[in-house]
Structures are given as structure tokens and as C-alpha cells.
mmCIF file of C-alpha atoms in Angstrom:
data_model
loop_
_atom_site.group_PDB
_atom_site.id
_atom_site.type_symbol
_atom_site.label_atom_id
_atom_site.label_comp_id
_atom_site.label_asym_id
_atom_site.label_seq_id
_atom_site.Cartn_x
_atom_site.Cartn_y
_atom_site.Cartn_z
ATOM 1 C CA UNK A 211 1.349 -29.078 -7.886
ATOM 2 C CA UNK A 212 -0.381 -26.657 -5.189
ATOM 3 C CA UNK A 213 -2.865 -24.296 -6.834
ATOM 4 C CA UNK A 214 -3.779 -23.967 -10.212
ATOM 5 C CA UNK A 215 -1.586 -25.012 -13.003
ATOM 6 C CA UNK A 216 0.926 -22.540 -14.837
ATOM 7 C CA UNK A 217 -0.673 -20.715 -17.937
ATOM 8 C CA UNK A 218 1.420 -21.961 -21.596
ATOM 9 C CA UNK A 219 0.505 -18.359 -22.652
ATOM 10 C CA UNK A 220 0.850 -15.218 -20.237
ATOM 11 C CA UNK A 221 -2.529 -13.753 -19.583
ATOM 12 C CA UNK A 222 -3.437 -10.320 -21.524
ATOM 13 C CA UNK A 223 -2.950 -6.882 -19.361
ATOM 14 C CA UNK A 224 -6.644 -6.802 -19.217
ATOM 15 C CA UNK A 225 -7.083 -9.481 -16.974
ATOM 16 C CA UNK A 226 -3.635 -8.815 -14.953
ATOM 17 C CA UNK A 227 -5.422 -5.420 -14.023
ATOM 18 C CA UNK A 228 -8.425 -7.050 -13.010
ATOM 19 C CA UNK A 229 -6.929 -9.645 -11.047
ATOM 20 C CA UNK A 230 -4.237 -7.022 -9.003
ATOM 21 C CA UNK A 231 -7.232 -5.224 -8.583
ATOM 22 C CA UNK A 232 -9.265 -7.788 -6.739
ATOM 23 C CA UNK A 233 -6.024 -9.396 -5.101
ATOM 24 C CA UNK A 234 -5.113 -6.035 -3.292
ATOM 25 C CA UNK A 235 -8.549 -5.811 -2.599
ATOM 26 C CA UNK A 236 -8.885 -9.072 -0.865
ATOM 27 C CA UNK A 237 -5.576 -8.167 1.092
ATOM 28 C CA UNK A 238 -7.174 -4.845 2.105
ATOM 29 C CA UNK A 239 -9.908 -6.930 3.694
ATOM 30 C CA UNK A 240 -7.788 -9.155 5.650
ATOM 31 C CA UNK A 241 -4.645 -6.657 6.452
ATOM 32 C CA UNK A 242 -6.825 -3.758 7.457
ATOM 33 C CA UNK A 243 -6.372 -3.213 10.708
ATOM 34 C CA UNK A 244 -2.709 -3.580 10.772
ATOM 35 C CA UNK A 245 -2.431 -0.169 8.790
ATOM 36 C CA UNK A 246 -4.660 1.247 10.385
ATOM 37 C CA UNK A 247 -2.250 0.634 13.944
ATOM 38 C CA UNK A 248 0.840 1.784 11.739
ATOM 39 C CA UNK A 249 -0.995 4.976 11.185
ATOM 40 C CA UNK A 250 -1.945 5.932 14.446
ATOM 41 C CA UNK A 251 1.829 4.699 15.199
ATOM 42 C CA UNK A 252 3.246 7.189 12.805
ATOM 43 C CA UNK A 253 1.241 10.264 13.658
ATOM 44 C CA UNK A 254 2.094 10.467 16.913
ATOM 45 C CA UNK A 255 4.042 12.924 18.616
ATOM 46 C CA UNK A 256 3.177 14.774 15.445
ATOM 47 C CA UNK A 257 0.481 17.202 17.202
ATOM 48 C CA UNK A 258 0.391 18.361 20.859
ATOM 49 C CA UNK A 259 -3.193 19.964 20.849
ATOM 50 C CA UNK A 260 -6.370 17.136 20.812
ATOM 51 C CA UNK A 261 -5.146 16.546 24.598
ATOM 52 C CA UNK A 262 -8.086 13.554 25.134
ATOM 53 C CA UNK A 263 -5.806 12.017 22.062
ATOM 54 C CA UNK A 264 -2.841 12.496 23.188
ATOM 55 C CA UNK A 265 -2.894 10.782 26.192
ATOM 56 C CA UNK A 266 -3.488 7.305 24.312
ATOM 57 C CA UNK A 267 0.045 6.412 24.413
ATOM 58 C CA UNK A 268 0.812 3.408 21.254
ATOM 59 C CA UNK A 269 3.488 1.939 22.230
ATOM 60 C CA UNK A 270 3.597 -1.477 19.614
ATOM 61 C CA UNK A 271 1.132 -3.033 17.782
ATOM 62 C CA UNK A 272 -1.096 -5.297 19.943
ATOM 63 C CA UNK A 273 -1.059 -2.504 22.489
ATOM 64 C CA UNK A 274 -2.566 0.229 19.646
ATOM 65 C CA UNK A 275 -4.887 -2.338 18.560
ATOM 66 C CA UNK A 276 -5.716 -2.961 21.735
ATOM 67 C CA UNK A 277 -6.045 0.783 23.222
ATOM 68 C CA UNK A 278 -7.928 1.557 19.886
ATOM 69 C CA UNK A 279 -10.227 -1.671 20.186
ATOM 70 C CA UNK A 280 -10.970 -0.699 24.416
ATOM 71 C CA UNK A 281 -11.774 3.395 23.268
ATOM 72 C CA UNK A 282 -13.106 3.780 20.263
ATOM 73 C CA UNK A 283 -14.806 0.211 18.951
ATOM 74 C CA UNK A 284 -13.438 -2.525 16.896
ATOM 75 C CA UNK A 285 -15.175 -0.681 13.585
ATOM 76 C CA UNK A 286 -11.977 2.340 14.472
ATOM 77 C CA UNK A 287 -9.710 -1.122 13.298
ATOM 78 C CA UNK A 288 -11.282 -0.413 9.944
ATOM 79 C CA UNK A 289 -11.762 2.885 9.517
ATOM 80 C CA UNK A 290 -11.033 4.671 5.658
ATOM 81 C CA UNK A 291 -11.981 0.616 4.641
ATOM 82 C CA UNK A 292 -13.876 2.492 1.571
ATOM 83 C CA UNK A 293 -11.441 4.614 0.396
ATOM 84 C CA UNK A 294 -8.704 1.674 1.341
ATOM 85 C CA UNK A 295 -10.926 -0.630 -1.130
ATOM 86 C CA UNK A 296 -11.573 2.249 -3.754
ATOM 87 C CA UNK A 297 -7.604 3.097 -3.952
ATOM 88 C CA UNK A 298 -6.558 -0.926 -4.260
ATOM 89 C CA UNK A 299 -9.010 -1.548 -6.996
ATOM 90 C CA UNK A 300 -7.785 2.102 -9.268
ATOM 91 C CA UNK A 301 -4.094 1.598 -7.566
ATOM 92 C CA UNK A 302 -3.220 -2.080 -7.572
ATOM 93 C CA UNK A 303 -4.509 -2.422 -10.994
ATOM 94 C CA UNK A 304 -2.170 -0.029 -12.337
ATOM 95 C CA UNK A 305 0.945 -0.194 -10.460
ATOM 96 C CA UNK A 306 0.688 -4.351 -10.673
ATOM 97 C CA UNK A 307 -1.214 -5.243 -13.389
ATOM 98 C CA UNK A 308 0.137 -2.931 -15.666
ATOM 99 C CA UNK A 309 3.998 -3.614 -14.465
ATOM 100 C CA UNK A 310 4.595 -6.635 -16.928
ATOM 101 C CA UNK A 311 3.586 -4.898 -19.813
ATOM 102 C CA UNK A 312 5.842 -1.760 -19.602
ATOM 103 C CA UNK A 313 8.286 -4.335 -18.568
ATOM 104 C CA UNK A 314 8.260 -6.130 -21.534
ATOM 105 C CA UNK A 315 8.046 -2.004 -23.376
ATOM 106 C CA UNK A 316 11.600 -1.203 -22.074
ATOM 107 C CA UNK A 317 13.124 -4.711 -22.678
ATOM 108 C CA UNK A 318 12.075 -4.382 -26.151
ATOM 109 C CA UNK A 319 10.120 -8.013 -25.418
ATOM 110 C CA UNK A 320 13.411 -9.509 -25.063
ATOM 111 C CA UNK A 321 13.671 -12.885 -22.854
ATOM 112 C CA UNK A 322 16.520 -11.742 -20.545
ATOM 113 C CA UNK A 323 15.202 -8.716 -18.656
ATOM 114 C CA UNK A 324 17.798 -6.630 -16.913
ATOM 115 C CA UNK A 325 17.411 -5.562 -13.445
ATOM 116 C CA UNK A 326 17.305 -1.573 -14.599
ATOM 117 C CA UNK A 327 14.141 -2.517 -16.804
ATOM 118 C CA UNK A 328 12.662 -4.083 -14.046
ATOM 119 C CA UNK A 329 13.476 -0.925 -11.636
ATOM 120 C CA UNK A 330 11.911 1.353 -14.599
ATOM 121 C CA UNK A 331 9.397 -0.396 -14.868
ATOM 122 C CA UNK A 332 8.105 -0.416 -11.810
ATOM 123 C CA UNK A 333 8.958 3.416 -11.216
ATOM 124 C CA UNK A 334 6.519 3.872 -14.056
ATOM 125 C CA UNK A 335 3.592 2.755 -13.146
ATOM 126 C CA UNK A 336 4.113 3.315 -9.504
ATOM 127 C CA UNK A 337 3.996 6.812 -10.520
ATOM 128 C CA UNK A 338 0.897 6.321 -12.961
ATOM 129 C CA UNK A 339 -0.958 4.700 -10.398
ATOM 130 C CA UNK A 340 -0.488 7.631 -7.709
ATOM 131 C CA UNK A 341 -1.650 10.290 -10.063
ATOM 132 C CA UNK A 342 -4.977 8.403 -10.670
ATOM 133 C CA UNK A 343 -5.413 7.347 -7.241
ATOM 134 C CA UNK A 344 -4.475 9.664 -4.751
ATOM 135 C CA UNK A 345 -7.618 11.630 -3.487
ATOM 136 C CA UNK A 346 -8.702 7.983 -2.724
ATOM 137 C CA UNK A 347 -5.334 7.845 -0.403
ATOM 138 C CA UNK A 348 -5.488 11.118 1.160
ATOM 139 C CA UNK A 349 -9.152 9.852 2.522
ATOM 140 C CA UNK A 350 -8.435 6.979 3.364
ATOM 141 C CA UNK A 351 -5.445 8.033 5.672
ATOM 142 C CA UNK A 352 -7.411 10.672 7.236
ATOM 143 C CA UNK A 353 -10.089 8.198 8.290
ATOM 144 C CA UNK A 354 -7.715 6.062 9.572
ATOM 145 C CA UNK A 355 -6.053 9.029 11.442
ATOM 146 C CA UNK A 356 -9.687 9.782 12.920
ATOM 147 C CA UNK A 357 -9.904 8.589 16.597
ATOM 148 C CA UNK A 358 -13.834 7.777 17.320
ATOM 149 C CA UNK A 359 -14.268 8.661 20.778
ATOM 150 C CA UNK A 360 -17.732 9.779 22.355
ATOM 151 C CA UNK A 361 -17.307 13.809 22.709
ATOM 152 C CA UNK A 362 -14.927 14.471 19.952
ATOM 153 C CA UNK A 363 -15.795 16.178 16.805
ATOM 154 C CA UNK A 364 -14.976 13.641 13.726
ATOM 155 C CA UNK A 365 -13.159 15.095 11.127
ATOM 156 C CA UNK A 366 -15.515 13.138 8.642
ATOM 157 C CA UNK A 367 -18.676 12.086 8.415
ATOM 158 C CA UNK A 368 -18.397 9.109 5.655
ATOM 159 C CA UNK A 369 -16.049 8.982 2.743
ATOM 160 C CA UNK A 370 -17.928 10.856 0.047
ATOM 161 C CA UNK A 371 -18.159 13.562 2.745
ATOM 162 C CA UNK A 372 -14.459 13.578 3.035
ATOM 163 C CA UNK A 373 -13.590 14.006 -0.643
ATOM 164 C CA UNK A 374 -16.374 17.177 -0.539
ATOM 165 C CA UNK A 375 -15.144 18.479 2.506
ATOM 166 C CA UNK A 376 -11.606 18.662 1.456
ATOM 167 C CA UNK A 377 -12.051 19.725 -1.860
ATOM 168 C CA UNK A 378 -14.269 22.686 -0.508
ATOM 169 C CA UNK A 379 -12.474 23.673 2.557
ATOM 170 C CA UNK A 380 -8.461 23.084 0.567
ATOM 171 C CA UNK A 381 -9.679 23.053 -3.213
ATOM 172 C CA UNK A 382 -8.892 20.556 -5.315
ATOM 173 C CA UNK A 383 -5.543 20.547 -4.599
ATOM 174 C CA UNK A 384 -6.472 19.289 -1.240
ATOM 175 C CA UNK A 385 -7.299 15.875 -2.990
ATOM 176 C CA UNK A 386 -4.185 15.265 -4.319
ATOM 177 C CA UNK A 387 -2.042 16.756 -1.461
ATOM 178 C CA UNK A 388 0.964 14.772 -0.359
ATOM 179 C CA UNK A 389 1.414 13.893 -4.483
ATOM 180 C CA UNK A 390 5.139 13.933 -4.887
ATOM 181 C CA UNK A 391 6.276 12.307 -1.445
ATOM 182 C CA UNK A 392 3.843 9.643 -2.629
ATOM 183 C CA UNK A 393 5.272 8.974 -5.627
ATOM 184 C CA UNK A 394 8.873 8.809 -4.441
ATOM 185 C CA UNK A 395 7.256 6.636 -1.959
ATOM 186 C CA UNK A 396 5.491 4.065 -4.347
ATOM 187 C CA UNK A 397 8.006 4.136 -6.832
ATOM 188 C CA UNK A 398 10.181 2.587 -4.118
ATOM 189 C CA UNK A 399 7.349 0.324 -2.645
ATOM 190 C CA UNK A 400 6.796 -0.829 -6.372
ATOM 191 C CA UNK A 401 10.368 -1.448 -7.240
ATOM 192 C CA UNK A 402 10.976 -2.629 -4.062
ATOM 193 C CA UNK A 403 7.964 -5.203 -3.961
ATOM 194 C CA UNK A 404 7.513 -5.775 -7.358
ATOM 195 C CA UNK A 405 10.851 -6.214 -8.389
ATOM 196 C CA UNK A 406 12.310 -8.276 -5.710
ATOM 197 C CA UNK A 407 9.051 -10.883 -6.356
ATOM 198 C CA UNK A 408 9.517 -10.855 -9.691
ATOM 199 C CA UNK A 409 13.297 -11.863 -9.249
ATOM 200 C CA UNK A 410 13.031 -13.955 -6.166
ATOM 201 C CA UNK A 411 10.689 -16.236 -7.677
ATOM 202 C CA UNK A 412 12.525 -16.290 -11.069
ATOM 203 C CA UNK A 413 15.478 -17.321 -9.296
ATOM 204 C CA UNK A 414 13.494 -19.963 -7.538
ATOM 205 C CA UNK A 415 12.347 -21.460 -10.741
ATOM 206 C CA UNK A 416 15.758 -20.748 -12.873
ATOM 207 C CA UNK A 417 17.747 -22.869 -10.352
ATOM 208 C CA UNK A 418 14.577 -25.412 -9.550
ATOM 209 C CA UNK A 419 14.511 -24.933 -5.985
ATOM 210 C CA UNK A 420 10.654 -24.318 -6.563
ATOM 211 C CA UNK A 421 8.226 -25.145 -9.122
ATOM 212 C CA UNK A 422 5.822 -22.380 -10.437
ATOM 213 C CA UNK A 423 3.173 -22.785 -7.320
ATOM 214 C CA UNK A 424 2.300 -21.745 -4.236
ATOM 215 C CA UNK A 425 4.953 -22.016 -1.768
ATOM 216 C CA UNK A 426 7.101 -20.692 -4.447
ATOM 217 C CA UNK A 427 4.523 -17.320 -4.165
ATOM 218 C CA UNK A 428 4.876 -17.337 -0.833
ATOM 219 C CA UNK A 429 8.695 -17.410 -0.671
ATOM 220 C CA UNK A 430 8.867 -14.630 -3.142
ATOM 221 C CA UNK A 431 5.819 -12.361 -1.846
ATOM 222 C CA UNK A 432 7.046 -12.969 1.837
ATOM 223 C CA UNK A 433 10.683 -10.990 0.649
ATOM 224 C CA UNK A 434 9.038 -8.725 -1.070
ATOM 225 C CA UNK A 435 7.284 -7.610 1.970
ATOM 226 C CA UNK A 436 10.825 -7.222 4.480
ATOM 227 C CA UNK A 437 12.733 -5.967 1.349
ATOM 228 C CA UNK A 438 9.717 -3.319 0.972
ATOM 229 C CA UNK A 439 9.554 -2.267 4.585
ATOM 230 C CA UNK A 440 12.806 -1.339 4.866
ATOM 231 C CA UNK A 441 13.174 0.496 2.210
ATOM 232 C CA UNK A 442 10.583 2.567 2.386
ATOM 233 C CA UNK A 443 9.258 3.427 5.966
ATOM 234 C CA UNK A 444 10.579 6.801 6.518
ATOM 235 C CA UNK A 445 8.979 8.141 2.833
ATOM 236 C CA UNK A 446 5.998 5.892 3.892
ATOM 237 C CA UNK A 447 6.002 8.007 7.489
ATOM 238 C CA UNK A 448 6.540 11.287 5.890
ATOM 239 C CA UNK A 449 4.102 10.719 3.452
ATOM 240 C CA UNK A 450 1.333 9.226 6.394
ATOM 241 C CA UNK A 451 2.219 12.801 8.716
ATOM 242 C CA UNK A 452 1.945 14.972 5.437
ATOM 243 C CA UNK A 453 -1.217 13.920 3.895
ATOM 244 C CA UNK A 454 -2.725 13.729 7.622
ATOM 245 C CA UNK A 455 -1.675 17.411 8.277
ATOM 246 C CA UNK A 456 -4.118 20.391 8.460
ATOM 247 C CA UNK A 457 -3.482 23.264 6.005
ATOM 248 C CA UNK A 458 0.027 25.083 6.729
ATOM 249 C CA UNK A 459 0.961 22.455 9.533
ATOM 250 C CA UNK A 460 3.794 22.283 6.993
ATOM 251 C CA UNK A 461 5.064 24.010 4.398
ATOM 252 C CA UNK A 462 5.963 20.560 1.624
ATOM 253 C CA UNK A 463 7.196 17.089 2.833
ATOM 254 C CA UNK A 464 10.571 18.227 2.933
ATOM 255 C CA UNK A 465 9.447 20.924 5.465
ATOM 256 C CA UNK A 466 7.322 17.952 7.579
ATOM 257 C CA UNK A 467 10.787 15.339 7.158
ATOM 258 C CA UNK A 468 12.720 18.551 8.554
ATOM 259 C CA UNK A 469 10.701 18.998 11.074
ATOM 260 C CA UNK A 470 9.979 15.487 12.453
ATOM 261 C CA UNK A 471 14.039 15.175 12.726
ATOM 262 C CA UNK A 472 14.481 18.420 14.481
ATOM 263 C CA UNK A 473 11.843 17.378 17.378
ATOM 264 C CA UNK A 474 11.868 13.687 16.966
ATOM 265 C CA UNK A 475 15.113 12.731 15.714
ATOM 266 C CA UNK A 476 15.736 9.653 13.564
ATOM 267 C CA UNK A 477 13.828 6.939 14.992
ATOM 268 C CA UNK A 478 10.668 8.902 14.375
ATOM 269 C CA UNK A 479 11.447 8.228 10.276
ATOM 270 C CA UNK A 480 11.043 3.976 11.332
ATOM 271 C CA UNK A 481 7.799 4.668 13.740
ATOM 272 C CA UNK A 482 5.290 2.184 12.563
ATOM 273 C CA UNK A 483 8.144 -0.292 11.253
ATOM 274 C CA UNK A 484 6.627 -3.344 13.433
ATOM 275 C CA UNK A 485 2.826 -3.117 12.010
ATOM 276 C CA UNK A 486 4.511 -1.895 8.494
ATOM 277 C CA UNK A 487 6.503 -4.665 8.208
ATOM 278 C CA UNK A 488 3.305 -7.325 9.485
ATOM 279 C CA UNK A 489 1.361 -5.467 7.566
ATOM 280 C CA UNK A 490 3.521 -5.313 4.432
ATOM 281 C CA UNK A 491 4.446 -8.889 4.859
ATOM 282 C CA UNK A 492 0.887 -10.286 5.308
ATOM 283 C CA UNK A 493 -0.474 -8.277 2.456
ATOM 284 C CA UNK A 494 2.424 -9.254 0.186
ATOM 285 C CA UNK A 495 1.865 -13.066 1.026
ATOM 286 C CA UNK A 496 -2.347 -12.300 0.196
ATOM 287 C CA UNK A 497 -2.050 -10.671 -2.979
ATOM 288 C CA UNK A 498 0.773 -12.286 -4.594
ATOM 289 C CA UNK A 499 -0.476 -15.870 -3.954
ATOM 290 C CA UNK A 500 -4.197 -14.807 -4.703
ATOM 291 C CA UNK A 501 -3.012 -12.919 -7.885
ATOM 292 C CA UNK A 502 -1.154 -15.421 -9.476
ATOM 293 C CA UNK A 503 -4.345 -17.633 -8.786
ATOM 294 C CA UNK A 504 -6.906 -14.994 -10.068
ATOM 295 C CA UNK A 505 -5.167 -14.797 -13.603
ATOM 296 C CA UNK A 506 -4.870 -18.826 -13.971
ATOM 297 C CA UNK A 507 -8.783 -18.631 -12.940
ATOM 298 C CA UNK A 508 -9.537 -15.745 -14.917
ATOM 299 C CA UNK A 509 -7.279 -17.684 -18.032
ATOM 300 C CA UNK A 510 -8.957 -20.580 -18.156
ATOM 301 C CA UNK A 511 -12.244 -19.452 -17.809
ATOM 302 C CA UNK A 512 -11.972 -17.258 -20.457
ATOM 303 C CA UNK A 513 -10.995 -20.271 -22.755
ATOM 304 C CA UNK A 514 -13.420 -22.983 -21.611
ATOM 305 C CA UNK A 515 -15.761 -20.390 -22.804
ATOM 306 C CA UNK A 516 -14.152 -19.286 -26.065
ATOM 307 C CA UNK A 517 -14.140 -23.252 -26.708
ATOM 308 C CA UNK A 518 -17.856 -23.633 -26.300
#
């Protein structure tokens, strides 16, 4: 056995919430940069003015990280970290932790769980967990937007500046701009992620290619990640150029999608998909395994103490 041992009962959605929480959090930490390259990677071409900006030409992902490392300072790499860590720790907890429990709601708590409750299931509280956490995502993808460079104006001063600053300047609104793409969009990533982990690694255990441990995690969060990427990059884009925009750059996400085919054509919808799919990948591998390792931890210290 690698890791901790396999709990005899499943841990209550308190501590699932908790853990997803912490996992994403840890991922966060050790994935940052990577989004922060498929950011820059997806807004541009978006905005002709900024001319200092627009000459920094991304063209892959060690090249951005690179170019933004050589201009603006390794700290750019981690810029919107705050807001990253504040919308993993309100997101993750709902869209992951939670997704067992409604899970078990629409299967009626029976033992065979059909694909479509898994789907629903992860729809749900992909949705729930955008409503509750998306000023934290609008911040943190403006930050990450933000080029540092000696000269320029920043958009924002620190991250509680950004959340007053948009809420005066575009109202309240402002903080929850980009609402619906993002749920489409995370009601895909969830499904997507969740749901292809959740039956990659019961088929891994149903047929006994893997026992319940870590390589099995890895196997099933590593899928999760390429199923996820594909899936959904061009919501994921459209969602990135939309919540980035200034006030009437765009008219609704359906306007921005519009738009980036008519001057960029298709392959804008899959710009980013290198980093996404690193990115994805990596932070599926960190928070699965460290999840399913958190809630064993979390488990049995909860009952070494109850037996005291």
C-alpha cells in the first residue's frame, strides 16, 4: 500500500470540503505560474492599444514564462496568488467537496451510480461554487492579466484594492462579471474532471488493475486533467478574454466568442491549450492525490481523538 490506508466508512462532507479546500490550495501553490502563462497566452491579440505590451510576443509556454520572468520579475509568475488562494479555498470546497454528497442526493444513495447522476452532479455544484466565488475569479484573472513593467500604470494596486476598485468604478456587478460563461465553463471542467476521476479510478478498482492508493490517484487525476482540457479550453478562453475586458469592450461572452472568431478565427478558441493542459494536468495529479490523503488524515485523526 502507497499512502494512507482506505477509510471502512466515507468521511462526512465536512471534512471533504475542508480537505478540497486545502488540496486546491496546495495545487494553486505549486501550479501557479503555469496559469498565469495560459492567461497572458489567451489574451493576446485581444487588444491592439498598450503598444509597450504588445510587442511581447508569447509564443509557447517556456518562452511566456520566460519573456515574463526577463521583463517584469519572477513575482509577475504569481501574480492574483491571493485571490487564486481565496477562490480555491470558497471554490474547491464546494464544487469538490460537496460533489459526493449531491451525488449520492440524485442516486437516491443507491450503490450503482449512473453516469447522468454523476454529470448532474457535478453541474450542480460547479454552478454553486461559481456563484459564491466569482469576484474572487474576476481578481484574480485581472492580476494575472497585469503586466508589471517599470513605466506602466498597474491596473491594481493589491487585491483588496481590486475588489474596491471594480466594485466602485463597474458596481457590483463588476464583481461577478463574466458569471454565466463561467458557469457553462465549470460545469464542464467539473463534469469533465470530476466525473472522469471518479469513473477512471472506479474502473481501476472494479476490474483490480489498481488498488485504492496512490498510483491509482494518479492514473485517474492525470485523465481527468487531458479529458478536462479538451473539453473546455475555448469556454475557458472566452471566459479568461471576458472577465479581463474593460467595460463595453464587449457586449456578453457571446459578443467576445463572436468576435474573437471574426478576427482570430478558430485556433484563437485553443490559445493557451499547451500551459492549460500542463497546468490542468499537474494540478489534477496535486489535488487529487493530496485530497484523497487529506480526508484519510483528517479521518483518522478525528477518531484517535474521539477514542481518547
Amino acid at each position: 500500500m502507497v499512502g494512507l490506508k482506505p477509510l471502512d466508512v466515507p468521511p462526512p462532507s465536512s471534512i471533504k470540503m475542508v480537505g478540497a479546500g486545502t488540496a486546491a490550495c496546495i495545487a494553486d501553490l505549486i501550479t501557479f505560474p503555469l496559469d498565469t502563462t495560459k492567461v497572458r497566452l489567451q489574451i493576446q491579440g485581444e487588444s491592439k492599444s498598450a503598444n509597450r505590451v504588445n510587442a511581447l510576443k508569447y509564443r509557447g509556454v517556456f518562452s511566456t514564462i520566460a519573456t515574463i520572468v526577463k521583463t517584469e520579475g519572477v513575482g509577475s509568475l504569481y501574480n492574483g496568488l491571493v485571490a487564486g488562494l481565496q477562490r480555491q479555498m470558497s471554490f474547491a470546497s464546494v464544487r469538490i467537496g460537496l460533489y459526493d454528497t449531491v451525488k449520492v442526493f440524485y442516486s437516491n444513495g443507491s450503490d450503482n451510480v449512473s453516469i447522468g447522476c454523476r454529470l448532474l452532479a457535478g453541474c450542480t455544484t460547479g454552478a454553486m461554487a461559481v456563484t459564491l466565488a466569482q469576484p474572487t475569479d474576476v481578481v484574480k484573472v485581472r492580476f494575472q492579466a497585469q503586466a508589471n513593467i517599470t513605466g506602466m500604470a498597474k491596473r491594481y494596486s493589491g487585491t483588496l484594492n481590486a475588489y474596491r476598485t471594480i466594485a466602485k468604478e463597474e458596481g457590483f456587478k463588476g464583481l461577478w462579471k463574466g458569471t454565466l460563461p463561467n458557469i457553462a465553463r465549470n460545469s464542464i471542467v467539473n463534469c469533465a474532471e470530476l466525473v472522469t476521476y471518479d469513473m477512471f479510478k472506479d474502473a481501476l478498482l472494479r476490474h483490480n488493475v489498481m488498488t485504492d492508493n496512490l498510483p491509482c490517484h494518479f492514473c485517474a487525476a492525470f485523465a481527468a486533467g487531458f479529458c478536462t482540457t479538451i473539453v473546455a479550453s475555448p469556454v475557458d478562453v472566452i471566459k479568461t478574454r471576458y472577465m479581463n475586458s474593460s467595460p463595453g469592450q464587449y457586449n456578453s461572452a457571446i459578443n467576445c466568442s463572436f468576435i474573437m472568431l471574426r478576427k482570430e478565427g478558430l485556433t484563437a478558441f485553443y490559445k493557451g491549450f499547451i500551459p492549460s493542459f500542463l497546468r490542468l494536468g499537474s494540478w489534477n495529479v496535486v489535488m487529487f492525490v493530496t485530497y484523497e490523503q487529506l480526508k484519510r488524515a483528517m479521518v483518522m485523526a478525528k477518531q484517535s481523538r474521539e477514542s481518547l
